[in-house]
Short mmCIF file of C-alpha atoms in Angstrom, two decimals:
data_model
loop_
_atom_site.label_atom_id
_atom_site.label_comp_id
_atom_site.label_asym_id
_atom_site.label_seq_id
_atom_site.Cartn_x
_atom_site.Cartn_y
_atom_site.Cartn_z
CA MET A 23 -160.94 40.98 -168.77
CA THR A 24 -160.35 38.34 -166.12
CA THR A 25 -156.95 38.47 -164.49
CA LEU A 26 -155.11 35.82 -162.58
CA ASN A 27 -155.81 37.58 -159.32
CA ASP A 28 -159.56 37.42 -160.01
CA GLN A 29 -159.38 33.65 -160.53
CA LEU A 30 -157.56 32.92 -157.26
CA PRO A 31 -159.74 32.22 -154.24
CA GLU A 32 -159.63 34.78 -151.44
CA PRO A 33 -157.48 33.69 -148.52
CA THR A 34 -159.57 32.29 -145.67
CA ALA A 35 -158.89 33.13 -142.03
CA ILE A 36 -157.80 30.59 -139.51
CA ARG A 37 -160.75 28.71 -138.11
CA VAL A 38 -161.45 30.05 -134.64
CA ASP A 39 -165.22 29.27 -134.28
CA LEU A 40 -164.67 26.26 -132.01
CA GLY A 41 -167.46 27.18 -129.61
CA ALA A 42 -165.28 28.32 -126.67
CA ILE A 43 -163.31 31.18 -125.20
CA PHE A 44 -159.60 30.48 -125.59
CA VAL A 45 -157.33 31.99 -122.90
CA SER A 46 -153.56 31.90 -122.35
CA MET A 47 -151.86 32.91 -119.13
CA GLU A 48 -148.34 34.33 -118.85
CA LEU A 49 -147.38 33.81 -115.20
CA SER A 50 -144.99 35.90 -113.09
CA ARG A 51 -144.59 36.75 -109.44
CA SER A 52 -146.09 40.22 -109.72
CA SER A 53 -148.83 39.80 -112.35
CA TRP A 54 -150.59 37.37 -114.63
CA VAL A 55 -151.14 38.46 -118.25
CA VAL A 56 -154.39 37.01 -119.58
CA THR A 57 -154.70 36.85 -123.38
CA SER A 58 -158.13 35.89 -124.71
CA LEU A 59 -159.81 35.13 -128.04
CA LEU A 60 -163.63 35.45 -127.98
CA PRO A 61 -166.13 33.89 -130.43
CA GLY A 62 -167.41 36.31 -133.10
CA GLY A 63 -164.45 38.62 -132.84
CA GLY A 64 -162.39 37.29 -135.70
CA GLU A 65 -158.70 36.83 -134.86
CA LYS A 66 -158.45 39.92 -132.66
CA MET A 67 -157.17 39.09 -129.17
CA SER A 68 -157.46 41.06 -126.00
CA ARG A 69 -155.05 41.27 -123.06
CA HIS A 70 -155.70 41.98 -119.40
CA SER A 71 -153.53 41.80 -116.31
CA VAL A 72 -154.45 40.48 -112.83
CA PRO A 73 -152.28 40.45 -109.70
CA GLY A 74 -150.09 37.39 -109.42
CA GLY A 75 -151.61 34.68 -107.27
CA ASP A 76 -155.03 36.34 -107.04
CA VAL A 77 -157.33 33.51 -108.11
CA VAL A 78 -160.44 35.53 -107.24
CA ALA A 79 -159.44 38.32 -109.56
CA LEU A 80 -158.71 35.75 -112.28
CA MET A 81 -162.18 34.20 -111.91
CA ALA A 82 -163.70 37.65 -112.08
CA ARG A 83 -161.81 38.29 -115.35
CA PHE A 84 -163.08 35.00 -116.73
CA SER A 85 -166.63 35.90 -115.74
CA ALA A 86 -166.27 39.24 -117.57
CA LEU A 87 -165.06 37.44 -120.70
CA GLN A 88 -168.00 35.05 -120.57
CA GLU A 89 -170.46 37.96 -120.16
CA LYS A 90 -168.95 39.76 -123.10
CA ALA A 91 -169.16 36.68 -125.30
CA ARG A 92 -172.81 36.12 -124.17
CA ARG A 93 -173.78 39.66 -125.14
CA ARG A 94 -172.06 39.32 -128.53
CA MET A 95 -173.27 35.85 -129.48
CA GLY A 96 -176.40 35.41 -127.35
CA ARG A 97 -175.31 32.23 -125.55
CA GLU A 98 -172.84 30.96 -122.96
CA PHE A 99 -169.39 29.68 -123.91
CA PRO A 100 -166.97 27.56 -121.90
CA ILE A 101 -163.42 28.74 -121.18
CA ILE A 102 -160.38 26.75 -122.23
CA VAL A 103 -157.10 27.88 -120.63
CA ILE A 104 -153.46 27.13 -121.50
CA GLN A 105 -150.36 27.92 -119.48
CA GLU A 106 -146.64 26.98 -119.70
CA ALA A 107 -145.12 24.50 -117.27
CA GLY A 108 -142.81 26.32 -114.97
CA LEU A 109 -141.91 27.26 -111.38
CA ASP A 110 -145.58 27.77 -110.42
CA GLY A 111 -146.16 23.96 -110.53
CA PHE A 112 -149.63 22.63 -111.00
CA TRP A 113 -151.66 24.41 -108.28
CA ILE A 114 -153.12 26.96 -110.71
CA HIS A 115 -154.11 24.11 -113.07
CA ARG A 116 -155.84 22.35 -110.21
CA ALA A 117 -157.61 25.53 -109.07
CA LEU A 118 -158.97 26.06 -112.56
CA GLU A 119 -160.20 22.50 -112.87
CA LYS A 120 -161.84 22.78 -109.45
CA GLU A 121 -163.87 25.70 -110.89
CA GLY A 122 -164.95 23.58 -113.83
CA ILE A 123 -162.63 25.22 -116.37
CA GLU A 124 -160.79 23.13 -118.93
CA SER A 125 -157.09 23.70 -118.32
CA HIS A 126 -154.01 22.55 -120.21
CA VAL A 127 -150.29 22.83 -119.19
CA VAL A 128 -147.93 22.88 -122.16
CA ASP A 129 -144.22 22.08 -122.37
CA PRO A 130 -142.83 25.43 -123.58
CA ALA A 131 -139.94 23.75 -125.39
CA SER A 132 -142.37 21.88 -127.64
CA ILE A 133 -143.93 25.05 -129.14
CA ALA A 134 -142.55 25.84 -132.62
CA THR A 135 -140.76 29.23 -132.76
CA SER A 136 -138.94 31.26 -135.45
CA ARG A 137 -135.50 30.04 -136.24
CA ARG A 138 -134.14 33.55 -136.73
CA ARG A 139 -131.03 34.31 -134.75
CA ARG A 140 -132.72 37.22 -133.03
CA ARG A 141 -136.42 36.75 -132.64
CA ALA A 142 -138.77 39.11 -130.92
CA LYS A 143 -140.08 37.99 -127.56
CA THR A 144 -142.64 39.88 -125.48
CA ASP A 145 -145.51 38.98 -123.17
CA LYS A 146 -147.91 40.03 -125.97
CA LEU A 147 -146.31 37.77 -128.56
CA ASP A 148 -146.00 34.88 -126.08
CA GLY A 149 -149.65 35.15 -125.10
CA GLU A 150 -150.86 35.17 -128.67
CA THR A 151 -148.57 32.24 -129.52
CA LEU A 152 -150.07 30.23 -126.71
CA VAL A 153 -153.59 31.01 -127.81
CA ARG A 154 -152.81 29.94 -131.42
CA THR A 155 -151.15 26.81 -130.10
CA LEU A 156 -154.25 25.98 -128.03
CA LEU A 157 -156.46 26.55 -131.12
CA ALA A 158 -154.34 24.13 -133.19
CA PHE A 159 -154.38 21.55 -130.38
CA LYS A 160 -158.12 21.69 -130.05
CA ARG A 161 -158.54 21.42 -133.83
CA GLY A 162 -156.61 18.16 -133.59
CA GLU A 163 -153.49 19.14 -135.49
CA PRO A 164 -150.72 16.59 -134.80
CA ARG A 165 -147.41 17.46 -133.23
CA VAL A 166 -148.34 21.07 -132.63
CA CYS A 167 -147.21 20.89 -129.00
CA ALA A 168 -146.72 18.53 -126.12
CA MET A 169 -149.20 18.86 -123.28
CA VAL A 170 -147.93 17.97 -119.79
CA HIS A 171 -149.65 15.12 -117.94
CA ALA A 172 -150.30 16.82 -114.59
CA PRO A 173 -149.94 14.51 -111.60
CA ASN A 174 -152.47 14.48 -108.78
CA PRO A 175 -151.36 15.89 -105.43
CA ASP A 176 -150.41 12.46 -104.01
CA GLU A 177 -148.36 11.52 -107.05
CA GLU A 178 -146.56 14.86 -106.96
CA ASP A 179 -145.89 14.58 -103.26
CA ARG A 180 -144.25 11.16 -103.61
CA ARG A 181 -141.56 12.70 -105.75
CA ARG A 182 -140.32 14.78 -102.84
CA ILE A 183 -138.62 11.82 -101.12
CA GLY A 184 -136.30 10.92 -103.93
CA ARG A 185 -135.57 14.54 -104.84
CA GLU A 186 -134.85 15.61 -101.24
CA ARG A 187 -132.50 12.58 -100.79
CA LYS A 188 -130.55 13.65 -103.84
CA VAL A 189 -130.13 17.17 -102.41
CA LEU A 190 -129.05 15.80 -99.08
CA THR A 191 -126.61 13.41 -100.71
CA GLY A 192 -125.04 16.31 -102.51
CA GLU A 193 -124.72 18.28 -99.27
CA ARG A 194 -123.16 15.23 -97.63
CA ILE A 195 -120.54 15.01 -100.36
CA ALA A 196 -119.83 18.76 -100.06
CA HIS A 197 -119.20 18.49 -96.30
CA VAL A 198 -116.95 15.50 -96.70
CA ASN A 199 -114.89 17.20 -99.45
CA ARG A 200 -114.60 20.40 -97.36
CA ILE A 201 -113.33 18.51 -94.34
CA LYS A 202 -110.81 16.56 -96.40
CA GLY A 203 -109.67 19.78 -98.12
CA LEU A 204 -109.06 21.53 -94.83
CA LEU A 205 -107.03 18.59 -93.48
CA PHE A 206 -105.11 18.06 -96.71
CA ALA A 207 -103.87 21.70 -96.48
CA GLN A 208 -102.24 20.65 -93.17
CA GLY A 209 -100.66 17.54 -94.62
CA VAL A 210 -103.27 15.13 -93.22
CA THR A 211 -104.54 12.28 -95.41
CA GLY A 212 -106.49 9.12 -94.87
CA TYR A 213 -109.16 10.67 -92.61
CA GLU A 214 -112.70 9.46 -93.43
CA PRO A 215 -115.45 11.77 -92.12
CA LEU A 216 -118.15 9.16 -92.77
CA HIS A 217 -116.67 6.57 -90.41
CA ARG A 218 -118.27 6.24 -87.02
CA ASP A 219 -115.01 6.97 -85.18
CA ARG A 220 -114.61 10.31 -86.97
CA ARG A 221 -114.48 12.38 -83.77
CA ASP A 222 -112.05 10.02 -81.96
CA ARG A 223 -109.81 9.95 -85.03
CA LEU A 224 -109.83 13.77 -85.22
CA GLU A 225 -108.21 13.98 -81.75
CA GLU A 226 -105.35 11.74 -82.89
CA LEU A 227 -104.48 13.58 -86.09
CA ARG A 228 -101.17 15.34 -86.59
CA THR A 229 -100.11 17.70 -89.36
CA GLY A 230 -97.53 16.74 -91.93
CA ASP A 231 -94.79 18.29 -89.85
CA GLY A 232 -95.79 16.49 -86.65
CA ARG A 233 -97.78 19.21 -84.86
CA PRO A 234 -101.32 18.86 -83.37
CA LEU A 235 -104.07 20.34 -85.51
CA PRO A 236 -104.25 24.12 -85.14
CA ARG A 237 -107.07 25.27 -82.80
CA HIS A 238 -109.10 27.14 -85.33
CA ILE A 239 -108.80 24.47 -88.05
CA LYS A 240 -109.90 21.85 -85.56
CA ALA A 241 -112.86 23.99 -84.47
CA GLN A 242 -113.95 24.49 -88.10
CA VAL A 243 -113.73 20.75 -88.77
CA LEU A 244 -115.80 20.07 -85.70
CA ARG A 245 -118.51 22.48 -86.91
CA GLU A 246 -118.41 20.75 -90.32
CA LEU A 247 -118.85 17.42 -88.56
CA ASP A 248 -121.90 18.75 -86.74
CA ARG A 249 -123.49 19.72 -90.03
CA LEU A 250 -122.42 16.46 -91.65
CA GLU A 251 -123.98 14.36 -88.85
CA LEU A 252 -127.26 16.34 -89.17
CA VAL A 253 -127.30 15.58 -92.90
CA ILE A 254 -126.53 11.88 -92.27
CA ALA A 255 -129.43 11.67 -89.81
CA GLN A 256 -131.81 13.34 -92.29
CA VAL A 257 -130.69 10.95 -95.03
CA ARG A 258 -131.48 8.01 -92.76
CA ALA A 259 -134.91 9.47 -91.97
CA ILE A 260 -135.67 10.02 -95.67
CA GLU A 261 -134.64 6.43 -96.48
CA ALA A 262 -136.84 5.02 -93.75
CA GLU A 263 -139.77 7.08 -95.14
CA ARG A 264 -138.92 5.85 -98.65
CA ASP A 265 -138.95 2.21 -97.54
CA ALA A 266 -142.27 2.70 -95.82
CA MET A 267 -143.66 4.26 -98.97
CA LEU A 268 -142.60 1.33 -101.07
CA THR A 269 -144.24 -1.25 -98.80
CA GLN A 270 -147.16 0.50 -97.13
CA ASP A 271 -148.12 3.26 -99.55
CA GLY A 272 -151.82 4.04 -99.85
CA ASP A 273 -151.45 3.79 -103.65
CA ALA A 274 -151.57 0.05 -104.35
CA THR A 275 -150.24 0.55 -107.90
CA CYS A 276 -147.07 2.16 -106.69
CA ALA A 277 -146.53 -0.51 -103.99
CA ASP A 278 -147.14 -3.32 -106.46
CA ALA A 279 -144.75 -1.84 -109.03
CA ALA A 280 -142.06 -1.37 -106.37
CA SER A 281 -142.42 -4.95 -105.08
CA MET A 282 -142.06 -6.29 -108.64
CA LEU A 283 -138.94 -4.18 -109.25
CA LEU A 284 -137.33 -5.14 -105.95
CA LYS A 285 -137.54 -8.83 -107.00
CA LEU A 286 -134.97 -8.17 -109.76
CA LYS A 287 -131.29 -8.43 -108.79
CA GLY A 288 -129.45 -5.13 -109.40
CA ILE A 289 -132.42 -2.85 -108.47
CA GLY A 290 -132.48 -1.56 -104.94
CA ALA A 291 -134.95 0.54 -102.93
CA GLU A 292 -133.68 3.86 -104.24
CA GLY A 293 -133.87 2.83 -107.94
CA ALA A 294 -137.37 1.34 -107.45
CA ALA A 295 -138.55 4.48 -105.68
CA ILE A 296 -137.23 6.75 -108.48
CA LEU A 297 -138.78 4.59 -111.18
CA CYS A 298 -142.15 4.51 -109.40
CA SER A 299 -142.35 8.17 -108.49
CA GLU A 300 -140.80 9.65 -111.70
CA CYS A 301 -141.99 7.38 -114.42
CA LEU A 302 -144.18 4.31 -113.83
CA TRP A 303 -147.16 6.27 -112.35
CA ARG A 304 -147.73 7.83 -115.78
CA PRO A 305 -149.77 6.19 -118.56
CA PHE A 306 -147.78 5.57 -121.78
CA ASP A 307 -149.15 4.35 -125.09
CA ASN A 308 -145.95 2.88 -126.47
CA ARG A 309 -142.22 2.42 -125.89
CA ARG A 310 -141.39 5.56 -127.84
CA GLN A 311 -143.23 7.66 -125.32
CA VAL A 312 -141.41 5.94 -122.47
CA ALA A 313 -137.94 6.62 -123.97
CA ALA A 314 -138.87 10.21 -124.88
CA TYR A 315 -140.08 10.96 -121.38
CA ALA A 316 -136.70 9.92 -119.97
CA GLY A 317 -134.82 11.91 -122.56
CA LEU A 318 -133.41 8.82 -124.09
CA ALA A 319 -135.04 9.07 -127.51
CA PRO A 320 -132.80 9.31 -130.60
CA THR A 321 -132.57 12.57 -132.57
CA PRO A 322 -132.19 11.86 -136.30
CA TRP A 323 -131.04 14.39 -138.91
CA GLN A 324 -132.14 13.64 -142.44
CA SER A 325 -132.16 15.96 -145.42
CA GLY A 326 -131.94 14.64 -148.92
CA SER A 327 -129.03 12.20 -149.10
CA VAL A 328 -127.69 13.31 -145.71
CA SER A 329 -128.79 11.04 -142.88
CA ARG A 330 -127.07 10.89 -139.50
CA GLU A 331 -127.85 10.38 -135.86
CA GLN A 332 -127.40 13.32 -133.44
CA GLY A 333 -127.55 11.22 -130.27
CA VAL A 334 -130.25 11.32 -127.54
CA SER A 335 -132.26 14.47 -127.18
CA LYS A 336 -132.06 14.74 -123.36
CA ALA A 337 -135.43 16.60 -123.56
CA GLY A 338 -136.98 14.64 -120.73
CA ASN A 339 -136.84 13.91 -117.02
CA PRO A 340 -133.19 14.35 -116.00
CA ARG A 341 -133.58 12.48 -112.68
CA LEU A 342 -135.04 9.49 -114.43
CA ARG A 343 -132.34 9.57 -117.10
CA SER A 344 -129.38 9.68 -114.66
CA THR A 345 -130.99 6.95 -112.57
CA MET A 346 -131.37 4.72 -115.60
CA ILE A 347 -127.66 5.17 -116.50
CA GLN A 348 -126.72 4.12 -112.98
CA LEU A 349 -129.15 1.14 -113.07
CA SER A 350 -127.66 0.06 -116.43
CA TRP A 351 -124.15 -0.27 -114.97
CA LEU A 352 -125.62 -2.16 -111.98
CA TRP A 353 -127.55 -4.36 -114.44
CA LEU A 354 -124.33 -5.40 -116.21
CA GLN A 355 -122.81 -6.29 -112.84
CA HIS A 356 -125.74 -8.25 -111.37
CA GLN A 357 -127.44 -9.57 -114.50
CA PRO A 358 -124.55 -10.57 -116.81
CA ARG A 359 -126.44 -13.49 -118.39
CA SER A 360 -129.55 -11.52 -119.33
CA ALA A 361 -130.32 -10.77 -122.98
CA LEU A 362 -129.77 -7.05 -122.43
CA ALA A 363 -126.36 -7.59 -120.92
CA ARG A 364 -125.34 -9.95 -123.70
CA TRP A 365 -126.52 -7.33 -126.28
CA PHE A 366 -124.32 -4.73 -124.61
CA GLN A 367 -121.28 -6.98 -124.50
CA GLU A 368 -121.67 -7.94 -128.16
CA ARG A 369 -122.13 -4.33 -129.16
CA VAL A 370 -119.00 -3.25 -127.36
CA ALA A 371 -117.00 -6.22 -128.64
CA ARG A 372 -117.80 -5.31 -132.26
CA ASN A 373 -116.23 -1.90 -131.64
CA GLY A 374 -113.05 -3.44 -130.18
CA GLY A 375 -113.98 -2.64 -126.59
CA ARG A 376 -114.58 1.02 -127.23
CA LEU A 377 -117.67 3.25 -127.15
CA ARG A 378 -118.92 1.90 -123.83
CA LYS A 379 -120.53 5.21 -122.85
CA PRO A 380 -122.74 5.52 -125.94
CA ALA A 381 -123.66 1.89 -125.64
CA ILE A 382 -124.63 2.27 -121.96
CA VAL A 383 -127.12 5.04 -122.98
CA ALA A 384 -128.61 2.67 -125.50
CA LEU A 385 -128.79 -0.02 -122.84
CA ALA A 386 -130.51 2.46 -120.45
CA ARG A 387 -133.20 3.04 -123.06
CA LYS A 388 -133.71 -0.70 -123.60
CA LEU A 389 -133.71 -1.42 -119.89
CA LEU A 390 -136.31 1.24 -119.13
CA ILE A 391 -138.66 -0.04 -121.78
CA ALA A 392 -138.18 -3.60 -120.55
CA LEU A 393 -138.93 -2.55 -116.98
CA TRP A 394 -142.03 -0.70 -118.14
CA LYS A 395 -143.26 -3.79 -119.90
CA TYR A 396 -142.37 -5.92 -116.87
CA VAL A 397 -144.35 -3.75 -114.48
CA THR A 398 -147.37 -2.90 -116.65
CA MET A 399 -147.76 -6.07 -118.71
CA GLY A 400 -145.93 -8.72 -116.68
CA VAL A 401 -143.41 -9.40 -119.44
CA VAL A 402 -140.37 -10.89 -117.65
CA ILE A 403 -137.01 -9.72 -118.96
CA GLU A 404 -135.28 -12.50 -120.85
CA GLY A 405 -132.51 -14.10 -118.77
CA ALA A 406 -133.13 -11.88 -115.75
CA VAL A 407 -132.34 -13.41 -112.34
CA MET A 408 -134.71 -12.88 -109.45
CA ARG A 409 -133.72 -12.42 -105.84
CA ALA A 410 -134.17 -15.31 -103.50
CA ALA A 411 -137.28 -15.12 -101.36
#
């Protein structure tokens, strides 16, 4: 008698015979956990550990995996490696590619995980998940993960100027606030540490009750001024290096993009440098990818009859996103007759003058896409005013 179970086809295993050795790497300071899946071994994965940062030991482990696969299958197999983007940067990825190994860097936030409140997480489970993700990616499954577009060393190095300037600017603000706080506790207001006469003005200050500044408070403020002046000098040096990069960079593409951006009113040297180093060096297929990279893509929620918008995802480059918000406010000030500025004004007017902050985020997305089209395709923004030559 034939039963229902006899009629059902036997479950098939996941296809792993893709003609390669699939390897995932879990990186840490002390050790690297290597999880591998060899051809002819079914779905069984093996794990090995090598000292952290030891590329020679890693290559030896890869050679051992290839030798094992050759003995098992009778031929050579290439190695395909995946690792998560993290604090190690891209030097391991470049070292693997230099050895002729196909390497992929994945955005860890893009990998699907269990939605249980408490999910198990170990190096073993993470390594196996990465290998299965790599298998699905190589099989061509859509939306299985988001691979990171690794910059070359020159592109990565250009980012340092804008990022260091932001750090130095934060330190400058901290020194200014600390000096003002020390003086305010003595009843002194109106002192500006960023003015050139800051040291002369300090000698003239009196406390709120008419006394000269106490000796130790004055000494502390002077030491803060020493550190502040060092930061100011470093900011000037960084800005000079940034200006030289925008005009005399060895990469003609970056210099051309910067010169086009600087022709638009409302975009200065810092905004052009951030756009070139953080965004416009990357190839994008469409405007959705541009908005998603900046973390300005919408996040819909739709289930049955329920459909609402959750706002922007913010799953992107935070430096680019904050810069675009600042450029959007500047765009409204310097380009009030452009089509984008008129769209913003009409949008806010329909809401009775409210919801300016959500509208500025939408304007930032539109402005970034418009600037991308302007630089890559030469599409001039409608109504935009250029600087005089």
